[in-house]
mmCIF file of N, CA and C in Angstrom:
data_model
loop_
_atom_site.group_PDB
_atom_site.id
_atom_site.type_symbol
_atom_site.label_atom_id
_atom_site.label_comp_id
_atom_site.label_asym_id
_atom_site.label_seq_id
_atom_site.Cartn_x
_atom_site.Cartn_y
_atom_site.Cartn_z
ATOM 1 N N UNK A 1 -6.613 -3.562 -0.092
ATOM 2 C CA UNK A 1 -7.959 -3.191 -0.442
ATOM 3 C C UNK A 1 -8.347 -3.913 -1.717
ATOM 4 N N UNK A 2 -9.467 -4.690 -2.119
ATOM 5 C CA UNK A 2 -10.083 -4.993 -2.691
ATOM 6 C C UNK A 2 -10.970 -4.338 -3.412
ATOM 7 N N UNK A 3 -10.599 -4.166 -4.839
ATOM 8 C CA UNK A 3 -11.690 -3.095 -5.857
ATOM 9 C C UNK A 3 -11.348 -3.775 -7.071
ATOM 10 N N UNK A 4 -12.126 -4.727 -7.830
ATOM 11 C CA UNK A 4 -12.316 -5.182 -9.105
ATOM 12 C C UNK A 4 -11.897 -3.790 -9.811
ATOM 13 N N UNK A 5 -12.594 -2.923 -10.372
ATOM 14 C CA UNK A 5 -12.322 -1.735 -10.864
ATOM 15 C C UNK A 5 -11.531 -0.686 -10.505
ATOM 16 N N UNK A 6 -11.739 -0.467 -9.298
ATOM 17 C CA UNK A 6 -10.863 0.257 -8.687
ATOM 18 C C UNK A 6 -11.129 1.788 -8.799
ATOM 19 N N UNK A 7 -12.819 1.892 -9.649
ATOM 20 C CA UNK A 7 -12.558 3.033 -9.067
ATOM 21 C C UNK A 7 -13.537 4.010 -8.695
ATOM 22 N N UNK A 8 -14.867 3.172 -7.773
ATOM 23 C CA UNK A 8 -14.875 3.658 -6.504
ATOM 24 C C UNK A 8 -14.964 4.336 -5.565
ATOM 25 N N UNK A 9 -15.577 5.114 -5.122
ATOM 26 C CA UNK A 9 -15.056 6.475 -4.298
ATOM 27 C C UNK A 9 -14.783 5.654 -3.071
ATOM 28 N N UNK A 10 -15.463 4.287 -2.091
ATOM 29 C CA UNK A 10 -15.159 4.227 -0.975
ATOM 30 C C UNK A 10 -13.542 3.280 -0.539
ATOM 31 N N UNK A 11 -13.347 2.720 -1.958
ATOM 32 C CA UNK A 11 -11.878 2.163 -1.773
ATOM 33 C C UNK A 11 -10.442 3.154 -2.157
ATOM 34 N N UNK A 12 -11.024 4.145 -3.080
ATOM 35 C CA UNK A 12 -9.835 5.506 -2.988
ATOM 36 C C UNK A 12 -9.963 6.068 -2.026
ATOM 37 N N UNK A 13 -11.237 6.826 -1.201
ATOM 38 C CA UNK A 13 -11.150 7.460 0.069
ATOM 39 C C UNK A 13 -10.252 6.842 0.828
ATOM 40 N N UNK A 14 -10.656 5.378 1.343
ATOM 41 C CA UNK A 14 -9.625 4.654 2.162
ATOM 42 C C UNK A 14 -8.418 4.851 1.815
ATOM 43 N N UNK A 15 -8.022 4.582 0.798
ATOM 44 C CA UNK A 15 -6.497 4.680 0.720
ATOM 45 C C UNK A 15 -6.034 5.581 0.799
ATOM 46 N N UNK A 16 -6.508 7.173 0.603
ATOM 47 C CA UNK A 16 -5.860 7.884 0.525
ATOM 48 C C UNK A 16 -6.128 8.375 2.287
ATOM 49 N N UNK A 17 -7.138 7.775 2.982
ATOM 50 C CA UNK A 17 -6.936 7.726 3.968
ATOM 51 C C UNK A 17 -5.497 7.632 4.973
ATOM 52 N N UNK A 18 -5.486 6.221 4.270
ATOM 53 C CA UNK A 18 -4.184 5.308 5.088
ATOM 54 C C UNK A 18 -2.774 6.229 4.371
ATOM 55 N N UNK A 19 -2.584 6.700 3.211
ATOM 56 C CA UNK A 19 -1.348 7.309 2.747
ATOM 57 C C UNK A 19 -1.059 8.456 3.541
ATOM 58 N N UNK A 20 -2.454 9.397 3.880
ATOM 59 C CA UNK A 20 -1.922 10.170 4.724
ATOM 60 C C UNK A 20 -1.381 10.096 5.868
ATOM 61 N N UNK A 21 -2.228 9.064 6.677
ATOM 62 C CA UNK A 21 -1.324 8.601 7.507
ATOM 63 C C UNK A 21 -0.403 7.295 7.815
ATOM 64 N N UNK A 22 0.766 7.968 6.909
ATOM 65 C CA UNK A 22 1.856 6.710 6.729
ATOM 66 C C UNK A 22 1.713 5.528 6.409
ATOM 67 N N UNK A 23 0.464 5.106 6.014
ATOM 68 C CA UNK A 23 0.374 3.613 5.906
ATOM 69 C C UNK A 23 0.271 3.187 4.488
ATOM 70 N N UNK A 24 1.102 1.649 4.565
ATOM 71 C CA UNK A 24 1.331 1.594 3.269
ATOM 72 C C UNK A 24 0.074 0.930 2.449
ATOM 73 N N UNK A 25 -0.455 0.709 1.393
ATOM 74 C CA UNK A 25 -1.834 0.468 0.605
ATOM 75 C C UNK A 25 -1.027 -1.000 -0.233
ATOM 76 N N UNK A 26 -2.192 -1.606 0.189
ATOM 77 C CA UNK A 26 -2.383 -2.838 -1.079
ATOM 78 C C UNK A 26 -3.231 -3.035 -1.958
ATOM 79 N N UNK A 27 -3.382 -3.129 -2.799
ATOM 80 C CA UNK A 27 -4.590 -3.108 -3.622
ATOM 81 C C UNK A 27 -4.704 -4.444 -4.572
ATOM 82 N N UNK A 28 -5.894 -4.803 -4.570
ATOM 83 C CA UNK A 28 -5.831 -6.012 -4.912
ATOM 84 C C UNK A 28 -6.984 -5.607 -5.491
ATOM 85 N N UNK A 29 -6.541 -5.369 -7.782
ATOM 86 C CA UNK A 29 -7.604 -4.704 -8.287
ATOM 87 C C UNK A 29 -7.426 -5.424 -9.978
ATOM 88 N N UNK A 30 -7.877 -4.880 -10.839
ATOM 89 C CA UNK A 30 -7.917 -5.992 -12.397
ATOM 90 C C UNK A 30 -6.531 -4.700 -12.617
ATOM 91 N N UNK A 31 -5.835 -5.056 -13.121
ATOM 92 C CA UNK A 31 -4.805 -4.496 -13.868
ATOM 93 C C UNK A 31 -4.947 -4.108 -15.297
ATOM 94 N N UNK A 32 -6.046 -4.449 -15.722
ATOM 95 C CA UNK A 32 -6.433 -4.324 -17.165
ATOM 96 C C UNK A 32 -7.464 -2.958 -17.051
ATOM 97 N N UNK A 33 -8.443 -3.258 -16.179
ATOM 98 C CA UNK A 33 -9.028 -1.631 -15.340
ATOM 99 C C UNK A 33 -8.180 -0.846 -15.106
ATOM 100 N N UNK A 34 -7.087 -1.038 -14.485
ATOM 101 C CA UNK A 34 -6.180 0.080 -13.940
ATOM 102 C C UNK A 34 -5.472 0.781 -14.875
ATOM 103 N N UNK A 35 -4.990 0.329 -16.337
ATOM 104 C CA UNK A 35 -4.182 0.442 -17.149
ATOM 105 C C UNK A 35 -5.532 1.216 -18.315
ATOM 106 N N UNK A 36 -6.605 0.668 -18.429
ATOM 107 C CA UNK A 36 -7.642 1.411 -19.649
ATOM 108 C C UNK A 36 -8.627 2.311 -18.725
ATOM 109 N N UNK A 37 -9.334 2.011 -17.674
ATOM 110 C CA UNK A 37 -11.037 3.019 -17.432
ATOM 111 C C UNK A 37 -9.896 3.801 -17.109
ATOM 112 N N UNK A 38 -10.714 5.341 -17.310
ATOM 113 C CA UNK A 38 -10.985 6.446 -16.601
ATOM 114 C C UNK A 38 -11.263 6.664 -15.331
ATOM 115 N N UNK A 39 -10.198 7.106 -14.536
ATOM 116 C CA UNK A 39 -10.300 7.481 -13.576
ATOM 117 C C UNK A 39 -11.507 8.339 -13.207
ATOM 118 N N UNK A 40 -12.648 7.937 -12.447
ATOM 119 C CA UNK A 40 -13.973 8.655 -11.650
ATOM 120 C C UNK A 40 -13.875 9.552 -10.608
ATOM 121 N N UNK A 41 -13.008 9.378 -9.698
ATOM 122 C CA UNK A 41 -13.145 9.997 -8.227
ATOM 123 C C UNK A 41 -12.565 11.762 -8.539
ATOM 124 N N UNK A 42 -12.940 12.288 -7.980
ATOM 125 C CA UNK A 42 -12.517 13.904 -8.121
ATOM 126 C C UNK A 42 -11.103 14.018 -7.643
ATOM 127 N N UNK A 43 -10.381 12.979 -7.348
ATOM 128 C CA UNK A 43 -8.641 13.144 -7.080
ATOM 129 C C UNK A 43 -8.730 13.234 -8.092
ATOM 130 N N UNK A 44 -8.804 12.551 -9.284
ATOM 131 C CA UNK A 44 -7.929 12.145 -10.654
ATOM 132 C C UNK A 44 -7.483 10.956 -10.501
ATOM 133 N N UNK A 45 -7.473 10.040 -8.962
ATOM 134 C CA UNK A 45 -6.978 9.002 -8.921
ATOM 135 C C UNK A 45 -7.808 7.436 -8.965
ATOM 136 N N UNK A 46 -7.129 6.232 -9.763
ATOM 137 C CA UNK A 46 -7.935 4.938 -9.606
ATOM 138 C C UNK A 46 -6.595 4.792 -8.268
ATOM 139 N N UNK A 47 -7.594 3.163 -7.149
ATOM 140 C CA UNK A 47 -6.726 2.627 -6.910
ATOM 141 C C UNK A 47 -5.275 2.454 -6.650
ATOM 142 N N UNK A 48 -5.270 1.677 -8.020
ATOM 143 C CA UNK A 48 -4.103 1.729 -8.395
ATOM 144 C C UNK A 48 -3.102 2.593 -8.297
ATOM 145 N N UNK A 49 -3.319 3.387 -8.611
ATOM 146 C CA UNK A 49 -2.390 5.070 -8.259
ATOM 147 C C UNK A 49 -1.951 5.179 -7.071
ATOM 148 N N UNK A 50 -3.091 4.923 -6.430
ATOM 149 C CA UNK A 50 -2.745 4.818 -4.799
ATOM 150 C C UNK A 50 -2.069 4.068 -3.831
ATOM 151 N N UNK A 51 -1.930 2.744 -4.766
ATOM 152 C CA UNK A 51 -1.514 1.586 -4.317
ATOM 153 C C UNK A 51 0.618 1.706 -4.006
ATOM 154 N N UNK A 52 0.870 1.102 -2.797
ATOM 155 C CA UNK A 52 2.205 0.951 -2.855
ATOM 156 C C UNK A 52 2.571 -0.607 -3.692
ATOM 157 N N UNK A 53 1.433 -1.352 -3.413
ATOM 158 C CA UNK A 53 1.254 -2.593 -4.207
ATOM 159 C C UNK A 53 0.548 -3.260 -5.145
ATOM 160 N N UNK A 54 0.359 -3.239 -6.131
ATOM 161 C CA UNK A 54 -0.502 -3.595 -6.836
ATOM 162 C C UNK A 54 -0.950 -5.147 -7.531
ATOM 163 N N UNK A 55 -1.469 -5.393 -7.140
ATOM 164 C CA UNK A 55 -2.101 -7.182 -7.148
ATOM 165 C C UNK A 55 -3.012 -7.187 -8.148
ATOM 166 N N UNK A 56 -2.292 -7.722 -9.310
ATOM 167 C CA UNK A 56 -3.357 -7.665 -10.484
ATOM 168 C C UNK A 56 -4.598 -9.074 -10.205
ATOM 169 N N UNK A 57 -5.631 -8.724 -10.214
ATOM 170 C CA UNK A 57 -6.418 -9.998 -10.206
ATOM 171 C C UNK A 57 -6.477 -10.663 -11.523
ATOM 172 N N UNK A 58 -6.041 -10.168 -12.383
ATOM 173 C CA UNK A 58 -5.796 -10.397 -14.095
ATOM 174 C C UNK A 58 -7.581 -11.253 -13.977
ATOM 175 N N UNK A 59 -8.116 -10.748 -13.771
ATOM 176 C CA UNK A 59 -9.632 -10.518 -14.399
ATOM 177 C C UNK A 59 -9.974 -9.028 -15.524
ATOM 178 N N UNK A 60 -11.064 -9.539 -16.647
ATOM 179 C CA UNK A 60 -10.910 -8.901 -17.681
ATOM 180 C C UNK A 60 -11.641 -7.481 -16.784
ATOM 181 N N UNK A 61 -11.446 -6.409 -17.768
ATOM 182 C CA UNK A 61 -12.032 -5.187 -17.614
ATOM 183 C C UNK A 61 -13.526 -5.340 -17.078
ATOM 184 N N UNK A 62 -14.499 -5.914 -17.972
ATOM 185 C CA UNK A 62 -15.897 -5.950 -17.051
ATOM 186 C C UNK A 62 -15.930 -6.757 -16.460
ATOM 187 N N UNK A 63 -14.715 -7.804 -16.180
ATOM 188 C CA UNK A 63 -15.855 -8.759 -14.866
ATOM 189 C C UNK A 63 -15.390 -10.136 -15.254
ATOM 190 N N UNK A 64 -17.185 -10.316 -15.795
ATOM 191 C CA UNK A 64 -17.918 -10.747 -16.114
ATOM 192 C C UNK A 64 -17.264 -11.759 -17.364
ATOM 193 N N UNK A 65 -17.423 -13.419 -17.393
ATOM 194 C CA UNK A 65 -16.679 -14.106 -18.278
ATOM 195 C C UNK A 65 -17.516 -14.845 -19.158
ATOM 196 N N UNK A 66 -18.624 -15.033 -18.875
ATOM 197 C CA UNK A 66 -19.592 -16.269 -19.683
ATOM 198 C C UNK A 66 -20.800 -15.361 -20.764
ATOM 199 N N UNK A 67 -20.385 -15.633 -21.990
ATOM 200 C CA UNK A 67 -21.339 -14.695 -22.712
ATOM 201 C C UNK A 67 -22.749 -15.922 -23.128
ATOM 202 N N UNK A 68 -24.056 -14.904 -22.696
ATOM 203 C CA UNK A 68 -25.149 -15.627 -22.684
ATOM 204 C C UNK A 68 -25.508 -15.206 -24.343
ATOM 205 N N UNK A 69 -25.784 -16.476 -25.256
ATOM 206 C CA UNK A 69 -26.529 -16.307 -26.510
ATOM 207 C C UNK A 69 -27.580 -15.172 -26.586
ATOM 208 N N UNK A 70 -27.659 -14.313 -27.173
ATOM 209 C CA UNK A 70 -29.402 -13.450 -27.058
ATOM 210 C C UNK A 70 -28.866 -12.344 -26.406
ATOM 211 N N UNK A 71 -28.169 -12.082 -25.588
ATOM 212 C CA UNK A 71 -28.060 -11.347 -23.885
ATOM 213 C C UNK A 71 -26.958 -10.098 -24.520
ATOM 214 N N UNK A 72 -27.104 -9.242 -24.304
ATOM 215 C CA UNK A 72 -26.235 -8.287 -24.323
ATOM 216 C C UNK A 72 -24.456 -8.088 -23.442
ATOM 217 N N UNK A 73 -24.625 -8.804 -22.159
ATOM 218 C CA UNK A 73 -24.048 -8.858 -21.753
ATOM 219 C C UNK A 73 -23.590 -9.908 -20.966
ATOM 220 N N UNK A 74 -22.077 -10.655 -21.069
ATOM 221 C CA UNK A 74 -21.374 -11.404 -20.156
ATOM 222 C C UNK A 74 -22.446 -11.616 -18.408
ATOM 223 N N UNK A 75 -22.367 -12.452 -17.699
ATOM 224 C CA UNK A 75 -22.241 -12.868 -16.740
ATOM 225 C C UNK A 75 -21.072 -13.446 -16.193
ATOM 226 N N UNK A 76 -21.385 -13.716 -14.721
ATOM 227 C CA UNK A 76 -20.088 -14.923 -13.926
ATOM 228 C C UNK A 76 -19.319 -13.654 -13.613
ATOM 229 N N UNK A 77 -19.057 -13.273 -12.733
ATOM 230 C CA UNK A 77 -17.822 -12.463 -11.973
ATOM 231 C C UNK A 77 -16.713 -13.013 -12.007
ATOM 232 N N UNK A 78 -15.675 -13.349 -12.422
ATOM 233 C CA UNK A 78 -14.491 -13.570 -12.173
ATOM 234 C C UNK A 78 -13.801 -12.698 -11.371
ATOM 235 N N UNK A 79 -14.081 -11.789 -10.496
ATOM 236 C CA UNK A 79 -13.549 -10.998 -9.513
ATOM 237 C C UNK A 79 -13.534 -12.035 -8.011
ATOM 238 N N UNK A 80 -15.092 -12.341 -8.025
ATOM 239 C CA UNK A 80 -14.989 -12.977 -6.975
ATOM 240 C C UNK A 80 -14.461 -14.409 -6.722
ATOM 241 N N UNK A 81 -14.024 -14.980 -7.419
ATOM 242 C CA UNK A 81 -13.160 -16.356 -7.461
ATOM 243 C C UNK A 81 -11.256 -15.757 -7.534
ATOM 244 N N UNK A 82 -11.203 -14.907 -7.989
ATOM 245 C CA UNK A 82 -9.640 -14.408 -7.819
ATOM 246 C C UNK A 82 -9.496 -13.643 -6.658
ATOM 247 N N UNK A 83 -10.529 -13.038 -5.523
ATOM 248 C CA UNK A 83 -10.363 -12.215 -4.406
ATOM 249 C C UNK A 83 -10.391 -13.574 -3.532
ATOM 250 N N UNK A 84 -11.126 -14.816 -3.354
ATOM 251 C CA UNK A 84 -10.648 -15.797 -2.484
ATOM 252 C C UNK A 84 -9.692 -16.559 -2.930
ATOM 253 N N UNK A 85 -9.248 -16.605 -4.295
ATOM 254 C CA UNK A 85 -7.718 -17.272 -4.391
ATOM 255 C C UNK A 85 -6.620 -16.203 -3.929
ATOM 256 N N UNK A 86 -6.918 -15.250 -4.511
ATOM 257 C CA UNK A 86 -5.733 -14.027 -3.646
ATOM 258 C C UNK A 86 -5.669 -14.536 -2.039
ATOM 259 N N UNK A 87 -6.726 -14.329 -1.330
ATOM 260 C CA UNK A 87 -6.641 -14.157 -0.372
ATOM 261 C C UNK A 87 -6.171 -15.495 0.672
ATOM 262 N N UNK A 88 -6.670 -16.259 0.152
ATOM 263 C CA UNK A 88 -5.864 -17.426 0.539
ATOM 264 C C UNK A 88 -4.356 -17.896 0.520
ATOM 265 N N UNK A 89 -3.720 -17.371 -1.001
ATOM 266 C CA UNK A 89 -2.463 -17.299 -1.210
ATOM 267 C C UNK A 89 -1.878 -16.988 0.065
ATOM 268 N N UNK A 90 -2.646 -15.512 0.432
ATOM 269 C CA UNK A 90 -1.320 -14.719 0.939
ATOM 270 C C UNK A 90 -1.725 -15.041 2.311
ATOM 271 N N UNK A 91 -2.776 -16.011 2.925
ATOM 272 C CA UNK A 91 -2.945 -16.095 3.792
ATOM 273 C C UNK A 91 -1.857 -17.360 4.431
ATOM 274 N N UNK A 92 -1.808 -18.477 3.392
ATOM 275 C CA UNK A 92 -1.400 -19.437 3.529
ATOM 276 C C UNK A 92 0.149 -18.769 3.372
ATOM 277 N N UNK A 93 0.896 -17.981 2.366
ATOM 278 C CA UNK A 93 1.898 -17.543 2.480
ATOM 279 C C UNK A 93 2.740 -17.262 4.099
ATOM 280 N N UNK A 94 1.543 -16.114 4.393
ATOM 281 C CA UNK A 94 1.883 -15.539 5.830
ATOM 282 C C UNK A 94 2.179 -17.220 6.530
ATOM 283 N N UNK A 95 1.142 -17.931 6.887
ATOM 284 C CA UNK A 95 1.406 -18.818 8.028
ATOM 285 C C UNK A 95 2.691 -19.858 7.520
ATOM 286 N N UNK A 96 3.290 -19.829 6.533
ATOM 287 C CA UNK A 96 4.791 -20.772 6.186
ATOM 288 C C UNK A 96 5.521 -19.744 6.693
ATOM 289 N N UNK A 97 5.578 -18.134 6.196
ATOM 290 C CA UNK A 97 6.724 -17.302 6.817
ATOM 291 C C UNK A 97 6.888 -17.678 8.271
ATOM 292 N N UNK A 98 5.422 -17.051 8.598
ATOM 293 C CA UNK A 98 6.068 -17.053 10.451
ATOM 294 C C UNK A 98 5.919 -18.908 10.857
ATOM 295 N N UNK A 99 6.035 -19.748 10.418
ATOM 296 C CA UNK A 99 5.891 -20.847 11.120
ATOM 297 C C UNK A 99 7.714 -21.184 10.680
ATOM 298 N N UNK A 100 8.243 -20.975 9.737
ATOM 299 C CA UNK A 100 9.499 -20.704 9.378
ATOM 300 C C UNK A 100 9.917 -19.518 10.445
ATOM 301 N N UNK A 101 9.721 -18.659 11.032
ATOM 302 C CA UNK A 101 10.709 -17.710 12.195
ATOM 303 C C UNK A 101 10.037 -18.534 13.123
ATOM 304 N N UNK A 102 9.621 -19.584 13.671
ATOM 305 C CA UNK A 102 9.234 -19.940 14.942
ATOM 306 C C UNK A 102 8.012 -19.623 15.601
ATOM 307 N N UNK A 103 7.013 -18.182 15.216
ATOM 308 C CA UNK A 103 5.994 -17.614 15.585
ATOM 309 C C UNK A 103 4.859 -19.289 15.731
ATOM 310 N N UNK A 104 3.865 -18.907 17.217
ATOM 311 C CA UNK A 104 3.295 -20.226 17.531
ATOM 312 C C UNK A 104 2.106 -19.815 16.804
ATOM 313 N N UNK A 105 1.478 -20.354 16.191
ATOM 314 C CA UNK A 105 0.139 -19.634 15.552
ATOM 315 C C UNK A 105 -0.760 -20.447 15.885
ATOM 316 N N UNK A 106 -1.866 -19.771 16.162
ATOM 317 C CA UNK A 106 -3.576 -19.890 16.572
ATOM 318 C C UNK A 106 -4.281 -20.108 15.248
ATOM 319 N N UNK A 107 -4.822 -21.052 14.835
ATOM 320 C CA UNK A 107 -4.901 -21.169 13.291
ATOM 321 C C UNK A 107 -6.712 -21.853 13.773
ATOM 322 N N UNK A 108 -7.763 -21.291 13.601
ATOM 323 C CA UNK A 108 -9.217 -21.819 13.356
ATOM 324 C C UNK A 108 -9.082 -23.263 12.358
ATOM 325 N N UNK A 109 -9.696 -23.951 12.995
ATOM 326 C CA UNK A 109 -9.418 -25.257 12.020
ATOM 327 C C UNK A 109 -10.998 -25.602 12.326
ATOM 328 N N UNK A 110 -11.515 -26.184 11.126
ATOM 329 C CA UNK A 110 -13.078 -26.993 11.127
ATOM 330 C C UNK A 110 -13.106 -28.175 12.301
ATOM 331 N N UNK A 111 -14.221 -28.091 12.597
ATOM 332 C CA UNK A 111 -14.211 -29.531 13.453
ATOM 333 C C UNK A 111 -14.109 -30.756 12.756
ATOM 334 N N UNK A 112 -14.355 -30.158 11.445
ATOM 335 C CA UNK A 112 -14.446 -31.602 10.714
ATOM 336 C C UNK A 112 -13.201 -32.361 10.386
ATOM 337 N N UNK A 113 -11.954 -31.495 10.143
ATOM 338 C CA UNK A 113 -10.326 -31.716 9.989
ATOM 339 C C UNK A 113 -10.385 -33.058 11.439
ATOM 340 N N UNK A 114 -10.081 -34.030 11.387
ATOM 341 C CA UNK A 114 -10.008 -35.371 12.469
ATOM 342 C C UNK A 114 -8.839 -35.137 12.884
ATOM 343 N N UNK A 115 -7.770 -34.764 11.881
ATOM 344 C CA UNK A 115 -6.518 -35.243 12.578
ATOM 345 C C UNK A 115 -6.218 -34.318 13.757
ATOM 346 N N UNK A 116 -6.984 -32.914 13.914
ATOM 347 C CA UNK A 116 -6.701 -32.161 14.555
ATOM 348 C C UNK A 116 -7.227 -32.369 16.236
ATOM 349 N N UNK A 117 -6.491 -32.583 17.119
ATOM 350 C CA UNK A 117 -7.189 -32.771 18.948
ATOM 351 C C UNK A 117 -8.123 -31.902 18.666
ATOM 352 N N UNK A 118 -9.479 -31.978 19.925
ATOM 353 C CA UNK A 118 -10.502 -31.178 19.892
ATOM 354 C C UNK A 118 -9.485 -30.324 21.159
ATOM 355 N N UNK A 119 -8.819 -30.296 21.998
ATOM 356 C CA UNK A 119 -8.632 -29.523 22.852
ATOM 357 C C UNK A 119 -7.876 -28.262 22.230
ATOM 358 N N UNK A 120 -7.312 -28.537 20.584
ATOM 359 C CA UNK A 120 -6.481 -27.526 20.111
ATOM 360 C C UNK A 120 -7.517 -26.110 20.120
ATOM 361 N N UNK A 121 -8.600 -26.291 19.592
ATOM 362 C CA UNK A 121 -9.697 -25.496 19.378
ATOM 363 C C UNK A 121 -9.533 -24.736 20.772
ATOM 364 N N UNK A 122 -9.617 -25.461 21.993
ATOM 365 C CA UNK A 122 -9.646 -24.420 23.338
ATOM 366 C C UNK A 122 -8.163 -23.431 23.242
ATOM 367 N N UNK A 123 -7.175 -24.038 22.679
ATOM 368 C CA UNK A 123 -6.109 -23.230 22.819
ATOM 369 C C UNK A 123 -6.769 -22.153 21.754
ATOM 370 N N UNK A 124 -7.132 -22.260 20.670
ATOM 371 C CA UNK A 124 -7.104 -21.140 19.847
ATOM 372 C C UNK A 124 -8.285 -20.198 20.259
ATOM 373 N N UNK A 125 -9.241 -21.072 20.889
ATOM 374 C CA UNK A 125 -9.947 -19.520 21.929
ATOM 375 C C UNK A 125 -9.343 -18.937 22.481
ATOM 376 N N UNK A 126 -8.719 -19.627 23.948
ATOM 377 C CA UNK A 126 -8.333 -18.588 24.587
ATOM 378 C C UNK A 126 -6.880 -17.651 24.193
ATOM 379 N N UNK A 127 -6.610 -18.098 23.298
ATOM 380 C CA UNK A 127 -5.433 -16.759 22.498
ATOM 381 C C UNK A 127 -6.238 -16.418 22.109
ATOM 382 N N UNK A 128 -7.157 -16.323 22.133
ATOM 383 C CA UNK A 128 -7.991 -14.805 21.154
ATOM 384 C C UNK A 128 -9.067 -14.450 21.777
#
């Protein structure tokens, strides 16, 4: 689960969703939030708490990285540039594991990638 802050009522509901039933939680949240705000939700719980894993996005507490002259407050999210590097990591992670156990994988590739046959594309439709 994905929560910059972490805390949310619709990314703690979920999790505590999935804990009840047996499932394990990832959370992919600022670790610097998790460790200073105040917990909001009427559990008592951030996230984090909830988490069997915790994926610091090591983005600062608000966010926000570029301070505007005049402006009271930072701009630029740095949440959202560390939720598509996260997510890529572990995406690209996954496909070395299982291509290392042998698993055949269906992998979406751009049309624009050349080196790739156009007929591969029909294989990865019809597996899916």
């Amino acid at each position: 689960m994905y929560s910059h802050g972490g805390l949310n009522a619709a990314p703690i509901e979920a999790a505590m969703y999935a804990k009840e039933r047996g499932l394990k939680v990832i959370a992919i949240t600022s670790g610097e939030n998790h460790k200073k705000a105040a917990a909001v939700h009427s559990s008592g719980n951030k996230l984090g708490d909830l988490a069997d894993v915790l994926i610091d996005n090591c983005c600062p507490l608000e966010d926000a990285l570029v301070a505007i002259p005049d402006y009271y407050q930072k701009v630029g999210a740095s949440s959202t540039v560390a939720a598509i590097t996260i997510s890529q990591s572990i995406a690209s992670e996954t496909a070395l594991r299982l291509q290392k156990l042998g698993h055949k994988m269906y992998i979406f590739v751009s049309q624009n990638v050349t080196e790739v046959p156009k007929e591969y594309m029909h294989e990865v439709y019809a597996s899916y």
